Amino acid sequence: MQKGNDMENQQEMTAMTVTLKARIEPERRADLEDAFTQVMQGMGKEIQVTGGGTLLSDNGEAEECDIELAVADASDENISLIIQLFSSMLAPKGSRLAIHGEDTVIEFGDEEGLALYFNGTELPDEVYENSDINEIFDKPDEAVEEIGAIHGVWEGPTETAFYFYGTSFAEMSALIQPIIDSFPLCEKSRIVQIA
């Protein structure tokens, strides 16, 4: 590709999009972007976050998020580095990296996802009056700490959700079930596999 003289010292950047199949709030996505940027700067890599976004369902629940990158050297090594870094932070199954201008989409991620939805409308009034969801928050997170963690929370019109990502949906579900069985606020809750 020919470049004008004024462009001789400028390196052409390759645009890429990392899509994380993770239900996380924009604030948590920004935390991942900041952590990624710090590592890239520390390694002296010309790989920059240029933007991002969160895909929402009709009810306002996050479905997945995009992180836009500009990469000076789109080598296999740097692409592998990007994937490895996001995989070490949060990369549920179904995550992918797309290289703009090419038909290249690389699937990655091996974490499974679990959403625990709390019913916010159908329990007796006294349950809501005498319960605090914040008191429950730490208990399932501690229960799965060997294999996963809570990575997001969503408050919808009729439900509140905690989003867990870890090595096994089935194992996380089994570890969380005793907590669900022991708290009145967990009645009529539901568990859904999200990755």
mmCIF file of C-alpha atoms in Angstrom:
data_model
loop_
_atom_site.group_PDB
_atom_site.id
_atom_site.type_symbol
_atom_site.label_atom_id
_atom_site.label_comp_id
_atom_site.label_asym_id
_atom_site.label_seq_id
_atom_site.Cartn_x
_atom_site.Cartn_y
_atom_site.Cartn_z
ATOM 1 C CA MET A 1 0.000 0.000 0.000
ATOM 2 C CA GLN A 2 1.439 3.378 -0.971
ATOM 3 C CA LYS A 3 1.589 6.059 1.648
ATOM 4 C CA GLY A 4 2.251 9.742 1.266
ATOM 5 C CA ASN A 5 5.535 11.191 2.570
ATOM 6 C CA ASP A 6 3.772 12.603 5.624
ATOM 7 C CA MET A 7 2.665 9.068 6.520
ATOM 8 C CA GLU A 8 6.092 7.435 6.279
ATOM 9 C CA ASN A 9 6.681 7.498 10.024
ATOM 10 C CA GLN A 10 3.177 6.463 10.946
ATOM 11 C CA GLN A 11 2.303 2.817 11.333
ATOM 12 C CA GLU A 12 -1.037 1.691 10.028
ATOM 13 C CA MET A 13 -3.218 0.345 12.838
ATOM 14 C CA THR A 14 -5.400 -2.744 12.474
ATOM 15 C CA ALA A 15 -8.837 -2.481 14.039
ATOM 16 C CA MET A 16 -10.080 -5.474 16.009
ATOM 17 C CA THR A 17 -13.109 -6.185 18.164
ATOM 18 C CA VAL A 18 -13.001 -8.498 21.151
ATOM 19 C CA THR A 19 -16.507 -9.707 22.009
ATOM 20 C CA LEU A 20 -16.809 -11.190 25.481
ATOM 21 C CA LYS A 21 -19.856 -13.411 25.910
ATOM 22 C CA ALA A 22 -20.192 -12.001 29.417
ATOM 23 C CA ARG A 23 -23.149 -10.306 31.074
ATOM 24 C CA ILE A 24 -21.263 -7.490 32.736
ATOM 25 C CA GLU A 25 -22.155 -3.866 33.337
ATOM 26 C CA PRO A 26 -20.364 -1.109 31.378
ATOM 27 C CA GLU A 27 -18.431 -0.207 34.552
ATOM 28 C CA ARG A 28 -17.020 -3.726 34.798
ATOM 29 C CA ARG A 29 -16.218 -3.729 31.083
ATOM 30 C CA ALA A 30 -14.305 -0.460 31.644
ATOM 31 C CA ASP A 31 -12.348 -2.140 34.462
ATOM 32 C CA LEU A 32 -11.317 -4.917 32.052
ATOM 33 C CA GLU A 33 -10.323 -2.317 29.446
ATOM 34 C CA ASP A 34 -8.183 -0.462 32.017
ATOM 35 C CA ALA A 35 -6.489 -3.663 33.184
ATOM 36 C CA PHE A 36 -5.804 -4.691 29.575
ATOM 37 C CA THR A 37 -4.368 -1.244 28.779
ATOM 38 C CA GLN A 38 -2.046 -1.352 31.799
ATOM 39 C CA VAL A 39 -0.638 -4.734 30.789
ATOM 40 C CA MET A 40 -0.123 -3.630 27.171
ATOM 41 C CA GLN A 41 1.646 -0.452 28.264
ATOM 42 C CA GLY A 42 3.776 -2.427 30.703
ATOM 43 C CA MET A 43 4.845 -4.730 27.864
ATOM 44 C CA GLY A 44 5.511 -1.805 25.516
ATOM 45 C CA LYS A 45 2.901 -3.056 23.044
ATOM 46 C CA GLU A 46 1.178 -0.662 20.643
ATOM 47 C CA ILE A 47 -2.242 -2.149 21.296
ATOM 48 C CA GLN A 48 -4.827 0.384 22.426
ATOM 49 C CA VAL A 49 -8.436 0.250 23.528
ATOM 50 C CA THR A 50 -10.350 2.645 21.285
ATOM 51 C CA GLY A 51 -13.916 2.054 22.476
ATOM 52 C CA GLY A 52 -16.453 -0.441 23.657
ATOM 53 C CA GLY A 53 -20.108 -1.200 24.053
ATOM 54 C CA THR A 54 -22.604 -3.496 25.708
ATOM 55 C CA LEU A 55 -25.343 -5.351 23.827
ATOM 56 C CA LEU A 56 -28.584 -5.195 25.820
ATOM 57 C CA SER A 57 -31.692 -7.342 25.531
ATOM 58 C CA ASP A 58 -35.152 -5.759 25.243
ATOM 59 C CA ASN A 59 -35.500 -5.681 29.041
ATOM 60 C CA GLY A 60 -32.148 -3.932 29.524
ATOM 61 C CA GLU A 61 -30.149 -6.995 30.550
ATOM 62 C CA ALA A 62 -26.574 -7.214 29.260
ATOM 63 C CA GLU A 63 -26.010 -10.018 26.736
ATOM 64 C CA GLU A 64 -22.366 -9.513 25.748
ATOM 65 C CA CYS A 65 -19.852 -6.711 25.400
ATOM 66 C CA ASP A 66 -17.430 -5.444 22.771
ATOM 67 C CA ILE A 67 -13.985 -3.970 23.325
ATOM 68 C CA GLU A 68 -12.546 -2.173 20.294
ATOM 69 C CA LEU A 69 -8.789 -2.298 19.769
ATOM 70 C CA ALA A 70 -6.254 -0.619 17.494
ATOM 71 C CA VAL A 71 -3.217 -2.843 16.945
ATOM 72 C CA ALA A 72 0.024 -1.601 15.365
ATOM 73 C CA ASP A 73 1.329 -5.092 14.615
ATOM 74 C CA ALA A 74 -1.435 -7.618 13.900
ATOM 75 C CA SER A 75 0.966 -10.555 14.079
ATOM 76 C CA ASP A 76 -0.152 -14.012 15.163
ATOM 77 C CA GLU A 77 1.909 -13.472 18.313
ATOM 78 C CA ASN A 78 0.062 -10.269 19.256
ATOM 79 C CA ILE A 79 -3.342 -11.761 18.420
ATOM 80 C CA SER A 80 -2.496 -14.727 20.631
ATOM 81 C CA LEU A 81 -1.371 -12.350 23.382
ATOM 82 C CA ILE A 82 -4.679 -10.437 23.242
ATOM 83 C CA ILE A 83 -6.672 -13.661 23.474
ATOM 84 C CA GLN A 84 -4.513 -15.017 26.313
ATOM 85 C CA LEU A 85 -4.869 -11.823 28.330
ATOM 86 C CA PHE A 86 -8.654 -11.657 28.038
ATOM 87 C CA SER A 87 -8.836 -15.397 28.747
ATOM 88 C CA SER A 88 -6.953 -14.807 31.994
ATOM 89 C CA MET A 89 -9.383 -12.031 33.032
ATOM 90 C CA LEU A 90 -12.817 -13.134 31.765
ATOM 91 C CA ALA A 91 -13.560 -15.132 28.624
ATOM 92 C CA PRO A 92 -16.746 -17.199 28.703
ATOM 93 C CA LYS A 93 -17.467 -19.746 25.971
ATOM 94 C CA GLY A 94 -18.663 -17.974 22.839
ATOM 95 C CA SER A 95 -16.201 -15.067 23.130
ATOM 96 C CA ARG A 96 -14.480 -14.072 19.903
ATOM 97 C CA LEU A 97 -11.974 -11.753 18.265
ATOM 98 C CA ALA A 98 -12.787 -10.209 14.880
ATOM 99 C CA ILE A 99 -10.205 -8.520 12.681
ATOM 100 C CA HIS A 100 -11.768 -5.661 10.721
ATOM 101 C CA GLY A 101 -11.233 -5.719 6.978
ATOM 102 C CA GLU A 102 -10.756 -9.489 7.003
ATOM 103 C CA ASP A 103 -13.123 -12.410 7.276
ATOM 104 C CA THR A 104 -11.241 -13.521 10.364
ATOM 105 C CA VAL A 105 -13.130 -14.387 13.534
ATOM 106 C CA ILE A 106 -11.297 -16.362 16.213
ATOM 107 C CA GLU A 107 -13.453 -18.045 18.846
ATOM 108 C CA PHE A 108 -12.014 -18.365 22.327
ATOM 109 C CA GLY A 109 -13.004 -18.740 25.949
ATOM 110 C CA ASP A 110 -13.641 -21.803 28.075
ATOM 111 C CA GLU A 111 -15.464 -20.477 31.136
ATOM 112 C CA GLU A 112 -19.078 -21.468 31.672
ATOM 113 C CA GLY A 113 -21.663 -18.980 32.887
ATOM 114 C CA LEU A 114 -24.481 -19.203 35.395
ATOM 115 C CA ALA A 115 -27.171 -16.614 36.083
ATOM 116 C CA LEU A 116 -28.994 -16.733 39.406
ATOM 117 C CA TYR A 117 -32.258 -14.791 39.112
ATOM 118 C CA PHE A 118 -34.044 -13.664 42.277
ATOM 119 C CA ASN A 119 -37.809 -13.177 42.012
ATOM 120 C CA GLY A 120 -38.599 -9.579 42.879
ATOM 121 C CA THR A 121 -42.394 -9.570 42.728
ATOM 122 C CA GLU A 122 -43.997 -12.884 43.678
ATOM 123 C CA LEU A 123 -42.829 -13.543 47.245
ATOM 124 C CA PRO A 124 -44.775 -12.493 50.366
ATOM 125 C CA ASP A 125 -44.281 -8.838 51.326
ATOM 126 C CA GLU A 126 -42.702 -9.788 54.656
ATOM 127 C CA VAL A 127 -39.932 -11.681 52.859
ATOM 128 C CA TYR A 128 -38.903 -8.539 50.967
ATOM 129 C CA GLU A 129 -39.293 -6.390 54.097
ATOM 130 C CA ASN A 130 -37.144 -8.679 56.253
ATOM 131 C CA SER A 131 -34.491 -9.634 53.685
ATOM 132 C CA ASP A 132 -31.539 -7.813 52.199
ATOM 133 C CA ILE A 133 -30.122 -9.133 48.934
ATOM 134 C CA ASN A 134 -26.757 -7.602 49.857
ATOM 135 C CA GLU A 135 -26.529 -10.055 52.772
ATOM 136 C CA ILE A 136 -26.881 -12.931 50.317
ATOM 137 C CA PHE A 137 -24.400 -11.580 47.751
ATOM 138 C CA ASP A 138 -21.222 -12.899 49.401
ATOM 139 C CA LYS A 139 -22.553 -16.370 50.207
ATOM 140 C CA PRO A 140 -22.804 -17.864 46.679
ATOM 141 C CA ASP A 141 -19.617 -16.033 45.674
ATOM 142 C CA GLU A 142 -17.787 -17.712 48.569
ATOM 143 C CA ALA A 143 -19.397 -21.071 47.748
ATOM 144 C CA VAL A 144 -17.944 -21.124 44.220
ATOM 145 C CA GLU A 145 -14.633 -19.360 44.928
ATOM 146 C CA GLU A 146 -12.549 -22.443 44.095
ATOM 147 C CA ILE A 147 -14.010 -22.709 40.583
ATOM 148 C CA GLY A 148 -15.576 -19.331 39.747
ATOM 149 C CA ALA A 149 -16.828 -15.938 40.878
ATOM 150 C CA ILE A 150 -19.578 -13.342 40.483
ATOM 151 C CA HIS A 151 -18.652 -11.001 37.638
ATOM 152 C CA GLY A 152 -21.846 -9.007 37.224
ATOM 153 C CA VAL A 153 -25.152 -7.985 38.725
ATOM 154 C CA TRP A 154 -28.339 -6.796 37.047
ATOM 155 C CA GLU A 155 -31.439 -5.250 38.583
ATOM 156 C CA GLY A 156 -34.400 -5.627 36.257
ATOM 157 C CA PRO A 157 -38.056 -4.671 36.585
ATOM 158 C CA THR A 158 -39.090 -8.001 38.144
ATOM 159 C CA GLU A 159 -35.817 -9.826 38.891
ATOM 160 C CA THR A 160 -32.298 -9.292 40.162
ATOM 161 C CA ALA A 161 -29.523 -11.439 38.687
ATOM 162 C CA PHE A 162 -26.050 -12.446 39.820
ATOM 163 C CA TYR A 163 -23.793 -13.609 36.974
ATOM 164 C CA PHE A 164 -21.157 -16.234 37.746
ATOM 165 C CA TYR A 165 -18.378 -17.439 35.456
ATOM 166 C CA GLY A 166 -16.180 -20.422 36.191
ATOM 167 C CA THR A 167 -14.935 -23.813 35.111
ATOM 168 C CA SER A 168 -18.258 -25.691 35.329
ATOM 169 C CA PHE A 169 -21.900 -24.614 35.254
ATOM 170 C CA ALA A 170 -22.988 -27.911 36.833
ATOM 171 C CA GLU A 171 -20.532 -27.629 39.715
ATOM 172 C CA MET A 172 -21.366 -23.975 40.408
ATOM 173 C CA SER A 173 -25.075 -24.813 40.357
ATOM 174 C CA ALA A 174 -24.554 -27.652 42.850
ATOM 175 C CA LEU A 175 -22.547 -25.397 45.180
ATOM 176 C CA ILE A 176 -25.118 -22.598 45.068
ATOM 177 C CA GLN A 177 -28.219 -24.782 45.545
ATOM 178 C CA PRO A 178 -27.870 -25.198 49.354
ATOM 179 C CA ILE A 179 -27.774 -21.394 49.711
ATOM 180 C CA ILE A 180 -30.907 -21.053 47.587
ATOM 181 C CA ASP A 181 -32.614 -23.640 49.791
ATOM 182 C CA SER A 182 -31.748 -21.803 53.010
ATOM 183 C CA PHE A 183 -32.840 -18.201 52.330
ATOM 184 C CA PRO A 184 -36.504 -17.138 52.029
ATOM 185 C CA LEU A 185 -35.490 -14.429 49.518
ATOM 186 C CA CYS A 186 -34.230 -17.201 47.212
ATOM 187 C CA GLU A 187 -37.637 -18.829 46.890
ATOM 188 C CA LYS A 188 -38.852 -18.867 43.284
ATOM 189 C CA SER A 189 -35.332 -18.013 42.108
ATOM 190 C CA ARG A 190 -34.047 -19.658 38.961
ATOM 191 C CA ILE A 191 -30.677 -20.754 37.633
ATOM 192 C CA VAL A 192 -29.896 -20.414 33.916
ATOM 193 C CA GLN A 193 -26.785 -21.421 31.974
ATOM 194 C CA ILE A 194 -25.540 -18.363 30.082
ATOM 195 C CA ALA A 195 -22.237 -19.632 28.652
#
